[in-house]
Amino acid sequence: MSAASGLRGATAEAQAPIASSCPASRSASARVLRAWNIEDLRGLAKERLPRAIFDFFDGAAEDETTLRENRAAFERVRIAPKMLTGVAQIDTSTNILGARSNLPIAIGPTGGIGFGWPFADVGVARAAAAAGIPYTLSTMATSSIELIERARQLGYDALMVTVDVPVGGKRERDFRNDYVIPFRFSRKNLLDFASRPGWWFAALRYGMPVLENVASFAPEATNVSEIASSVGRFWDAGFNWDGLKEMRDRWPRKMLVKGILRADDAERLAGLGIDAVVVSNHGGRQLDGAVAALDALPPIVRAVKGKISVLVDGGVRRGVDVVKALALGAESVMLGRATLYGACAAGEAGAVRALDILRDELVRAMQLSGVRSVGEIGPDLLAN
Ligand SMILES: Cc1cc2nc3c(=O)[nH]c(=O)nc-3n(C[C@H](O)[C@H](O)[C@H](O)COP(=O)(O)O)c2cc1C
């Protein structure tokens, strides 16, 4: 099967108390409040984490061309702002797959993030619930959902099937750093870890995280590239349209398919009864040379003709990026590294800070663009 993640909407149910996360020290919480943008949070994460772990989160496949392209695509888009529209009141709320969300932003699945901060999945989930936005728990999370049946029993609103990991991408930073999952110390990475006492202290206190959902059936890697490129090792490269249809038949609620970059694939998914596609190249972590997610978005929006929802992720680092993605036809963006950097800097407090920064930037970008609600963001805002 392919990677599947459970998505929880910003419903009252999702906002019920979630297990507590590991709190940040007062100094770490104070530091994130002095971060003015996502890049500042990235810097704090880099300072705190052993290099091997930071690189696993920050890095991408091969020459990291697609990682850079994701950002470049956002930077190429220009807005033609409207003036004199009266922007004192801004409403950022919207529907994502029919459910109310306070922002056109959802948290995407990111596996293994407990290596960055103890129980980081819980911290990010709590930050999402506080912000009133949907959250996706990765199958590769370090907090368990025991896959599809359990996701159903636990009342997850939607199942997200990630289809761009038939094999792991070639992530060379991981090779260089001897970074493997399950985690192993080597002579090479020991010094790296020793240089980050704050991270060590947390690891000793809370223990080394395990990938709860797959721990019981993870095969041992047998060669160097399998070991280093740990992600993808658990999945079946033979997974295809028939397998997806079977999953669709088995899962009674909404289903999203993540990792789509072609209009014909999106059209076929709409015909299969899939509720949404996430236009994504996995943050540049799979096929290096894949098209930037934002560039792939417009043809996909045209192909599905409003029949299903279209979300996009990859390179969202600013509030104005959300305006650009929505103007190009997305229903919502998803975040990967943006909240992850925050969580690595200060757990839940850092993830909250990341979302506060993006919300503030989004409101300002909407005011400066002359749009008062999410519904007013359309293609007429685009200058190119
Ligand atoms: C550390 C890390 C782990 C990830 N794990 C998963 C995963 O388990 N399942 C999945 O579908 N995508 C995973 N992704 C991809 C993200 O969901 C998302 O597509 C990507 O991070 C978006 O790009 P951005 O981080 O530049 O915003 C992961 C990304 C990162 C950075």
Tab-separated table of C-alpha atoms and ligand atoms in Angstrom:
chain	number	residue	atom	x	y	z
A	1	MET	CA	0.000	0.000	0.000
A	2	SER	CA	1.026	3.585	-0.326
A	3	ALA	CA	1.515	6.044	2.512
A	4	ALA	CA	-1.775	6.981	4.112
A	5	SER	CA	-2.389	9.750	6.595
A	6	GLY	CA	-5.430	10.694	8.657
A	7	LEU	CA	-6.821	14.187	8.280
A	8	ARG	CA	-8.822	15.855	10.962
A	9	GLY	CA	-10.933	18.874	10.207
A	10	ALA	CA	-11.092	22.050	12.232
A	11	THR	CA	-14.296	20.768	13.775
A	12	ALA	CA	-15.371	20.996	17.392
A	13	GLU	CA	-14.293	17.380	17.713
A	14	ALA	CA	-10.784	18.185	16.568
A	15	GLN	CA	-10.649	20.990	19.060
A	16	ALA	CA	-11.387	18.674	21.981
A	17	PRO	CA	-8.358	18.365	24.268
A	18	ILE	CA	-5.480	16.531	22.621
A	19	ALA	CA	-2.766	14.728	24.618
A	20	SER	CA	-0.250	17.206	25.979
A	21	SER	CA	2.999	17.866	24.166
A	22	CYS	CA	6.459	18.456	25.613
A	23	PRO	CA	6.572	22.104	26.715
A	24	ALA	CA	9.396	24.415	25.636
A	25	SER	CA	11.681	26.122	28.149
A	26	ARG	CA	10.964	29.763	28.853
A	27	SER	CA	14.002	30.836	26.816
A	28	ALA	CA	13.014	28.744	23.763
A	29	SER	CA	9.471	30.152	23.910
A	30	ALA	CA	10.877	33.688	24.164
A	31	ARG	CA	13.199	33.088	21.210
A	32	VAL	CA	10.376	32.044	18.874
A	33	LEU	CA	8.483	35.209	19.749
A	34	ARG	CA	11.404	37.126	18.265
A	35	ALA	CA	11.121	35.183	14.989
A	36	TRP	CA	9.486	37.491	12.439
A	37	ASN	CA	9.087	35.041	9.626
A	38	ILE	CA	9.326	31.352	8.811
A	39	GLU	CA	12.961	31.735	7.750
A	40	ASP	CA	13.780	32.990	11.283
A	41	LEU	CA	12.134	29.844	12.712
A	42	ARG	CA	14.195	27.763	10.297
A	43	GLY	CA	17.323	29.457	11.680
A	44	LEU	CA	16.317	28.617	15.265
A	45	ALA	CA	15.627	25.001	14.298
A	46	LYS	CA	19.042	24.805	12.654
A	47	GLU	CA	20.757	26.137	15.795
A	48	ARG	CA	19.037	23.614	18.044
A	49	LEU	CA	19.101	20.422	16.012
A	50	PRO	CA	21.969	18.063	15.243
A	51	ARG	CA	22.854	18.598	11.620
A	52	ALA	CA	21.700	15.121	10.564
A	53	ILE	CA	18.199	15.788	11.839
A	54	PHE	CA	17.964	19.337	10.521
A	55	ASP	CA	19.106	18.131	7.100
A	56	PHE	CA	16.535	15.315	7.096
A	57	PHE	CA	13.778	17.916	7.543
A	58	ASP	CA	15.252	20.724	5.468
A	59	GLY	CA	16.740	18.677	2.653
A	60	ALA	CA	15.322	17.225	-0.533
A	61	ALA	CA	16.296	14.845	-3.335
A	62	GLU	CA	19.505	14.905	-5.377
A	63	ASP	CA	20.421	18.454	-6.495
A	64	GLU	CA	17.373	19.894	-4.699
A	65	THR	CA	16.290	21.651	-7.921
A	66	THR	CA	12.606	20.990	-7.281
A	67	LEU	CA	12.912	22.220	-3.686
A	68	ARG	CA	14.240	25.560	-4.993
A	69	GLU	CA	11.724	25.632	-7.865
A	70	ASN	CA	8.816	25.403	-5.410
A	71	ARG	CA	9.927	28.710	-3.881
A	72	ALA	CA	10.875	30.253	-7.234
A	73	ALA	CA	7.380	29.519	-8.588
A	74	PHE	CA	5.803	31.498	-5.738
A	75	GLU	CA	8.300	34.316	-6.275
A	76	ARG	CA	7.438	34.527	-9.993
A	77	VAL	CA	3.742	35.216	-9.357
A	78	ARG	CA	2.818	38.903	-9.169
A	79	ILE	CA	-0.347	40.400	-7.719
A	80	ALA	CA	-2.126	43.461	-9.143
A	81	PRO	CA	-3.625	44.857	-5.912
A	82	LYS	CA	-7.025	46.566	-5.860
A	83	MET	CA	-7.268	49.940	-4.110
A	84	LEU	CA	-10.040	51.716	-2.184
A	85	THR	CA	-11.959	48.553	-1.342
A	86	GLY	CA	-12.241	49.257	2.415
A	87	VAL	CA	-10.199	46.582	4.134
A	88	ALA	CA	-10.701	47.338	7.838
A	89	GLN	CA	-12.399	43.941	8.407
A	90	ILE	CA	-10.811	40.813	6.967
A	91	ASP	CA	-12.416	37.381	7.039
A	92	THR	CA	-9.870	34.593	6.514
A	93	SER	CA	-12.327	31.738	7.116
A	94	THR	CA	-13.220	29.300	4.369
A	95	ASN	CA	-14.379	25.742	3.624
A	96	ILE	CA	-11.822	23.012	3.090
A	97	LEU	CA	-13.483	19.849	1.715
A	98	GLY	CA	-16.759	21.228	2.938
A	99	ALA	CA	-15.600	21.772	6.536
A	100	ARG	CA	-15.166	25.205	8.081
A	101	SER	CA	-11.589	26.337	8.679
A	102	ASN	CA	-10.391	29.625	10.157
A	103	LEU	CA	-7.733	29.909	7.460
A	104	PRO	CA	-7.267	28.542	3.920
A	105	ILE	CA	-4.370	26.588	5.401
A	106	ALA	CA	-4.120	22.953	6.514
A	107	ILE	CA	-1.231	21.104	8.100
A	108	GLY	CA	0.152	18.407	5.803
A	109	PRO	CA	1.628	15.096	6.913
A	110	THR	CA	5.256	15.145	8.026
A	111	GLY	CA	6.779	11.909	9.254
A	112	GLY	CA	9.471	11.459	11.860
A	113	ILE	CA	9.144	14.927	13.340
A	114	GLY	CA	9.405	13.593	16.887
A	115	PHE	CA	13.144	13.411	16.152
A	116	GLY	CA	13.108	17.199	16.081
A	117	TRP	CA	11.152	17.765	19.303
A	118	PRO	CA	9.612	15.249	21.716
A	119	PHE	CA	6.002	14.549	20.671
A	120	ALA	CA	6.212	17.201	17.964
A	121	ASP	CA	3.190	15.634	16.202
A	122	VAL	CA	1.093	16.389	19.253
A	123	GLY	CA	2.498	19.921	19.502
A	124	VAL	CA	1.685	20.669	15.859
A	125	ALA	CA	-1.787	19.079	16.166
A	126	ARG	CA	-2.540	21.247	19.194
A	127	ALA	CA	-1.317	24.351	17.381
A	128	ALA	CA	-3.591	23.490	14.424
A	129	ALA	CA	-6.591	22.936	16.725
A	130	ALA	CA	-5.933	26.279	18.457
A	131	ALA	CA	-5.752	28.011	15.061
A	132	GLY	CA	-8.952	26.237	13.933
A	133	ILE	CA	-7.422	24.586	10.876
A	134	PRO	CA	-7.266	20.935	9.700
A	135	TYR	CA	-4.349	18.743	10.678
A	136	THR	CA	-3.018	15.623	8.960
A	137	LEU	CA	-1.330	12.916	11.001
A	138	SER	CA	1.316	11.109	8.985
A	139	THR	CA	1.482	7.327	8.978
A	140	MET	CA	5.163	7.960	9.580
A	141	ALA	CA	4.300	9.973	12.660
A	142	THR	CA	5.870	9.205	15.979
A	143	SER	CA	2.395	9.082	17.590
A	144	SER	CA	0.231	6.106	16.566
A	145	ILE	CA	-3.013	5.768	14.531
A	146	GLU	CA	-2.651	2.068	13.525
A	147	LEU	CA	-3.586	2.828	9.998
A	148	ILE	CA	-6.883	2.842	8.163
A	149	GLU	CA	-9.232	0.851	10.394
A	150	ARG	CA	-8.123	2.709	13.482
A	151	ALA	CA	-8.376	6.048	11.661
A	152	ARG	CA	-11.977	5.128	10.855
A	153	GLN	CA	-12.762	4.088	14.412
A	154	LEU	CA	-11.160	7.226	15.790
A	155	GLY	CA	-13.390	9.356	13.615
A	156	TYR	CA	-10.804	10.910	11.322
A	157	ASP	CA	-12.685	13.064	8.839
A	158	ALA	CA	-10.626	12.082	5.847
A	159	LEU	CA	-7.928	9.723	4.639
A	160	MET	CA	-5.065	11.127	2.609
A	161	VAL	CA	-3.244	8.694	0.361
A	162	THR	CA	0.207	9.814	-0.716
A	163	VAL	CA	1.041	8.369	-4.113
A	164	ASP	CA	4.412	9.939	-4.904
A	165	VAL	CA	6.489	7.554	-2.769
A	166	PRO	CA	6.645	4.293	-4.780
A	167	VAL	CA	10.302	4.380	-3.658
A	168	GLY	CA	12.172	6.869	-1.532
A	169	GLY	CA	13.752	9.890	-3.212
A	170	LYS	CA	17.566	9.981	-3.270
A	171	ARG	CA	18.193	12.300	-0.352
A	172	GLU	CA	21.909	12.765	-0.356
A	173	ARG	CA	22.154	14.877	2.796
A	174	ASP	CA	20.931	11.787	4.675
A	175	PHE	CA	23.620	9.600	3.064
A	176	ARG	CA	26.311	12.059	4.050
A	177	ASN	CA	25.048	12.420	7.603
A	178	ASP	CA	24.535	8.672	8.201
A	179	TYR	CA	20.912	9.465	9.011
A	180	VAL	CA	18.713	6.406	9.203
A	181	ILE	CA	15.302	5.423	10.530
A	182	PRO	CA	15.096	3.466	12.839
A	183	PHE	CA	17.615	5.814	14.374
A	184	ARG	CA	21.177	4.590	14.852
A	185	PHE	CA	24.283	6.337	16.147
A	186	SER	CA	27.422	5.919	14.120
A	187	ARG	CA	30.957	7.138	14.748
A	188	LYS	CA	30.345	9.792	12.117
A	189	ASN	CA	27.150	11.265	13.557
A	190	LEU	CA	28.023	10.969	17.257
A	191	LEU	CA	30.057	14.201	17.275
A	192	ASP	CA	27.263	15.980	15.443
A	193	PHE	CA	24.760	14.914	18.105
A	194	ALA	CA	27.168	15.681	20.951
A	195	SER	CA	27.352	19.292	19.719
A	196	ARG	CA	23.648	19.901	20.466
A	197	PRO	CA	23.165	19.398	24.243
A	198	GLY	CA	19.643	20.867	24.248
A	199	TRP	CA	18.481	18.223	21.785
A	200	TRP	CA	20.324	15.486	23.742
A	201	PHE	CA	18.768	16.511	26.994
A	202	ALA	CA	15.265	16.186	25.502
A	203	ALA	CA	16.130	12.821	23.886
A	204	LEU	CA	17.426	11.463	27.211
A	205	ARG	CA	14.442	12.767	29.132
A	206	TYR	CA	11.707	11.650	26.729
A	207	GLY	CA	13.455	8.783	24.904
A	208	MET	CA	14.244	8.311	21.229
A	209	PRO	CA	11.020	8.410	19.186
A	210	VAL	CA	9.862	5.460	17.088
A	211	LEU	CA	7.617	5.462	14.039
A	212	GLU	CA	4.648	4.080	15.972
A	213	ASN	CA	2.375	3.263	13.048
A	214	VAL	CA	4.862	1.209	11.085
A	215	ALA	CA	7.270	-0.005	13.775
A	216	SER	CA	5.731	-3.475	13.916
A	217	PHE	CA	6.039	-4.234	10.218
A	218	ALA	CA	9.039	-2.223	9.113
A	219	PRO	CA	11.455	-4.467	7.243
A	220	GLU	CA	15.132	-4.131	8.049
A	221	ALA	CA	16.927	-2.213	5.331
A	222	THR	CA	19.426	-4.311	3.487
A	223	ASN	CA	21.628	-1.848	1.636
A	224	VAL	CA	23.092	1.597	2.114
A	225	SER	CA	20.700	3.502	-0.112
A	226	GLU	CA	17.680	1.789	1.454
A	227	ILE	CA	18.983	2.626	4.891
A	228	ALA	CA	19.741	6.258	4.234
A	229	SER	CA	16.662	6.895	2.157
A	230	SER	CA	14.498	5.454	4.888
A	231	VAL	CA	11.274	6.971	3.642
A	232	GLY	CA	9.668	4.861	0.958
A	233	ARG	CA	11.203	1.689	2.354
A	234	PHE	CA	7.886	0.700	3.899
A	235	TRP	CA	5.795	1.070	0.750
A	236	ASP	CA	4.963	-1.108	-2.177
A	237	ALA	CA	6.308	0.158	-5.504
A	238	GLY	CA	3.613	-1.917	-7.231
A	239	PHE	CA	0.765	0.145	-5.759
A	240	ASN	CA	-1.417	1.293	-8.648
A	241	TRP	CA	-4.883	2.516	-9.699
A	242	ASP	CA	-6.495	-0.813	-8.726
A	243	GLY	CA	-5.045	-0.575	-5.213
A	244	LEU	CA	-6.254	2.972	-4.878
A	245	LYS	CA	-9.745	1.997	-5.996
A	246	GLU	CA	-9.769	-0.740	-3.359
A	247	MET	CA	-8.819	1.787	-0.702
A	248	ARG	CA	-11.529	4.129	-1.950
A	249	ASP	CA	-14.081	1.318	-1.641
A	250	ARG	CA	-12.899	0.437	1.870
A	251	TRP	CA	-12.774	3.968	3.295
A	252	PRO	CA	-16.281	5.356	3.909
A	253	ARG	CA	-15.421	9.037	4.382
A	254	LYS	CA	-13.583	11.680	2.404
A	255	MET	CA	-10.438	10.676	0.614
A	256	LEU	CA	-7.651	12.899	-0.654
A	257	VAL	CA	-4.841	11.844	-2.947
A	258	LYS	CA	-1.556	13.647	-2.404
A	259	GLY	CA	1.337	13.955	-4.809
A	260	ILE	CA	-0.484	14.748	-8.070
A	261	LEU	CA	1.256	16.923	-10.689
A	262	ARG	CA	-0.630	16.090	-13.910
A	263	ALA	CA	-4.037	17.176	-15.151
A	264	ASP	CA	-4.870	13.718	-16.574
A	265	ASP	CA	-4.162	12.001	-13.240
A	266	ALA	CA	-6.345	14.539	-11.431
A	267	GLU	CA	-9.182	14.045	-13.916
A	268	ARG	CA	-9.021	10.270	-13.483
A	269	LEU	CA	-9.091	10.656	-9.689
A	270	ALA	CA	-12.177	12.830	-9.916
A	271	GLY	CA	-13.828	10.014	-11.882
A	272	LEU	CA	-12.869	7.514	-9.168
A	273	GLY	CA	-14.806	9.307	-6.459
A	274	ILE	CA	-11.795	10.921	-4.784
A	275	ASP	CA	-12.818	14.108	-2.969
A	276	ALA	CA	-9.635	16.131	-3.365
A	277	VAL	CA	-6.150	16.133	-4.810
A	278	VAL	CA	-3.131	17.700	-3.186
A	279	VAL	CA	-0.927	19.107	-5.928
A	280	SER	CA	2.485	18.321	-4.505
A	281	ASN	CA	5.987	17.134	-5.287
A	282	HIS	CA	6.538	16.146	-1.637
A	283	GLY	CA	8.500	19.320	-0.969
A	284	GLY	CA	11.112	18.306	-3.560
A	285	ARG	CA	11.933	15.157	-1.588
A	286	GLN	CA	10.982	12.610	-4.263
A	287	LEU	CA	11.637	13.221	-7.992
A	288	ASP	CA	14.224	15.949	-8.377
A	289	GLY	CA	13.349	17.667	-11.629
A	290	ALA	CA	9.597	17.395	-10.976
A	291	VAL	CA	7.578	20.483	-11.868
A	292	ALA	CA	7.053	23.096	-9.126
A	293	ALA	CA	3.759	22.430	-7.357
A	294	LEU	CA	2.449	25.952	-7.948
A	295	ASP	CA	3.209	25.680	-11.682
A	296	ALA	CA	1.333	22.360	-11.861
A	297	LEU	CA	-1.728	23.839	-10.152
A	298	PRO	CA	-3.567	25.825	-12.919
A	299	PRO	CA	-3.850	22.975	-15.471
A	300	ILE	CA	-5.120	20.661	-12.731
A	301	VAL	CA	-7.711	23.208	-11.568
A	302	ARG	CA	-8.893	23.537	-15.194
A	303	ALA	CA	-9.046	19.753	-15.677
A	304	VAL	CA	-11.195	18.951	-12.639
A	305	LYS	CA	-13.617	21.807	-13.402
A	306	GLY	CA	-14.696	22.313	-9.778
A	307	LYS	CA	-15.778	18.654	-9.408
A	308	ILE	CA	-13.287	18.023	-6.603
A	309	SER	CA	-11.210	20.175	-4.243
A	310	VAL	CA	-7.675	21.082	-5.183
A	311	LEU	CA	-5.093	21.774	-2.489
A	312	VAL	CA	-1.444	22.623	-3.048
A	313	ASP	CA	1.734	22.364	-1.008
A	314	GLY	CA	5.449	22.926	-1.480
A	315	GLY	CA	7.303	26.097	-0.578
A	316	VAL	CA	4.575	27.952	1.323
A	317	ARG	CA	6.563	30.268	3.595
A	318	ARG	CA	4.632	33.568	3.526
A	319	GLY	CA	1.050	34.688	3.963
A	320	VAL	CA	1.114	36.192	0.481
A	321	ASP	CA	1.887	32.712	-0.890
A	322	VAL	CA	-1.579	31.678	0.288
A	323	VAL	CA	-3.135	34.552	-1.683
A	324	LYS	CA	-1.157	33.527	-4.773
A	325	ALA	CA	-2.146	29.848	-4.514
A	326	LEU	CA	-5.827	30.719	-4.064
A	327	ALA	CA	-5.734	33.187	-6.951
A	328	LEU	CA	-4.403	30.320	-9.080
A	329	GLY	CA	-7.382	28.155	-8.094
A	330	ALA	CA	-6.406	26.249	-4.933
A	331	GLU	CA	-9.050	25.761	-2.244
A	332	SER	CA	-6.343	25.763	0.423
A	333	VAL	CA	-2.619	25.400	0.880
A	334	MET	CA	-0.955	22.787	3.043
A	335	LEU	CA	2.087	23.378	5.204
A	336	GLY	CA	5.042	21.046	5.554
A	337	ARG	CA	8.271	22.546	6.788
A	338	ALA	CA	6.790	25.893	7.898
A	339	THR	CA	5.208	24.546	11.101
A	340	LEU	CA	7.881	21.857	11.368
A	341	TYR	CA	10.660	24.468	11.712
A	342	GLY	CA	8.625	26.129	14.465
A	343	ALA	CA	8.073	22.812	16.250
A	344	CYS	CA	11.795	22.024	16.092
A	345	ALA	CA	12.610	25.407	17.631
A	346	ALA	CA	10.135	25.239	20.540
A	347	GLY	CA	7.603	22.403	20.193
A	348	GLU	CA	3.972	23.487	20.344
A	349	ALA	CA	4.922	27.127	21.091
A	350	GLY	CA	7.013	27.180	17.917
A	351	ALA	CA	4.239	25.679	15.787
A	352	VAL	CA	1.812	28.233	17.232
A	353	ARG	CA	4.295	30.979	16.358
A	354	ALA	CA	4.588	29.716	12.760
A	355	LEU	CA	0.807	29.811	12.344
A	356	ASP	CA	0.573	33.261	14.005
A	357	ILE	CA	3.186	34.603	11.600
A	358	LEU	CA	1.391	33.169	8.565
A	359	ARG	CA	-2.024	34.377	9.749
A	360	ASP	CA	-0.712	37.894	10.346
A	361	GLU	CA	1.024	37.951	6.953
A	362	LEU	CA	-2.081	36.588	5.220
A	363	VAL	CA	-4.364	39.230	6.739
A	364	ARG	CA	-1.898	41.980	5.788
A	365	ALA	CA	-1.475	40.578	2.249
A	366	MET	CA	-5.267	40.462	1.817
A	367	GLN	CA	-5.597	44.067	3.026
A	368	LEU	CA	-2.803	45.244	0.754
A	369	SER	CA	-4.322	43.315	-2.176
A	370	GLY	CA	-7.739	44.883	-1.562
A	371	VAL	CA	-9.640	41.663	-0.781
A	372	ARG	CA	-11.805	41.325	2.333
A	373	SER	CA	-12.613	37.639	2.288
A	374	VAL	CA	-11.199	34.402	0.922
A	375	GLY	CA	-14.028	34.300	-1.629
A	376	GLU	CA	-12.768	37.580	-3.129
A	377	ILE	CA	-9.380	36.061	-3.953
A	378	GLY	CA	-9.584	35.126	-7.614
A	379	PRO	CA	-7.610	35.084	-10.852
A	380	ASP	CA	-8.322	38.789	-11.452
A	381	LEU	CA	-5.756	39.537	-8.716
A	382	LEU	CA	-2.953	38.118	-10.854
A	383	ALA	CA	-0.761	40.501	-12.828
A	384	ASN	CA	0.887	37.846	-14.976
B	1	LIG	C1	10.388	15.948	7.305
B	1	LIG	C2	9.287	15.717	6.336
B	1	LIG	C3	8.530	14.564	6.431
B	1	LIG	C4	7.479	14.342	5.539
B	1	LIG	N1	6.711	13.223	5.683
B	1	LIG	C5	5.657	13.019	4.858
B	1	LIG	C6	4.795	11.900	5.045
B	1	LIG	O1	4.969	11.110	5.953
B	1	LIG	N2	3.757	11.751	4.169
B	1	LIG	C7	3.541	12.636	3.155
B	1	LIG	O2	2.603	12.472	2.390
B	1	LIG	N3	4.331	13.711	2.974
B	1	LIG	C8	5.375	13.930	3.803
B	1	LIG	N4	6.165	15.030	3.631
B	1	LIG	C9	5.841	16.004	2.580
B	1	LIG	C10	4.923	17.088	3.124
B	1	LIG	O3	3.641	16.595	3.448
B	1	LIG	C11	4.737	18.206	2.096
B	1	LIG	O4	4.315	17.663	0.868
B	1	LIG	C12	5.992	19.026	1.864
B	1	LIG	O5	6.721	19.168	3.066
B	1	LIG	C13	5.594	20.404	1.327
B	1	LIG	O6	6.711	21.173	1.057
B	1	LIG	P1	7.235	22.314	2.079
B	1	LIG	O7	7.768	21.602	3.271
B	1	LIG	O8	8.314	22.975	1.310
B	1	LIG	O9	6.100	23.202	2.395
B	1	LIG	C14	7.217	15.284	4.523
B	1	LIG	C15	7.985	16.448	4.432
B	1	LIG	C16	8.993	16.677	5.320
B	1	LIG	C17	9.790	17.946	5.219
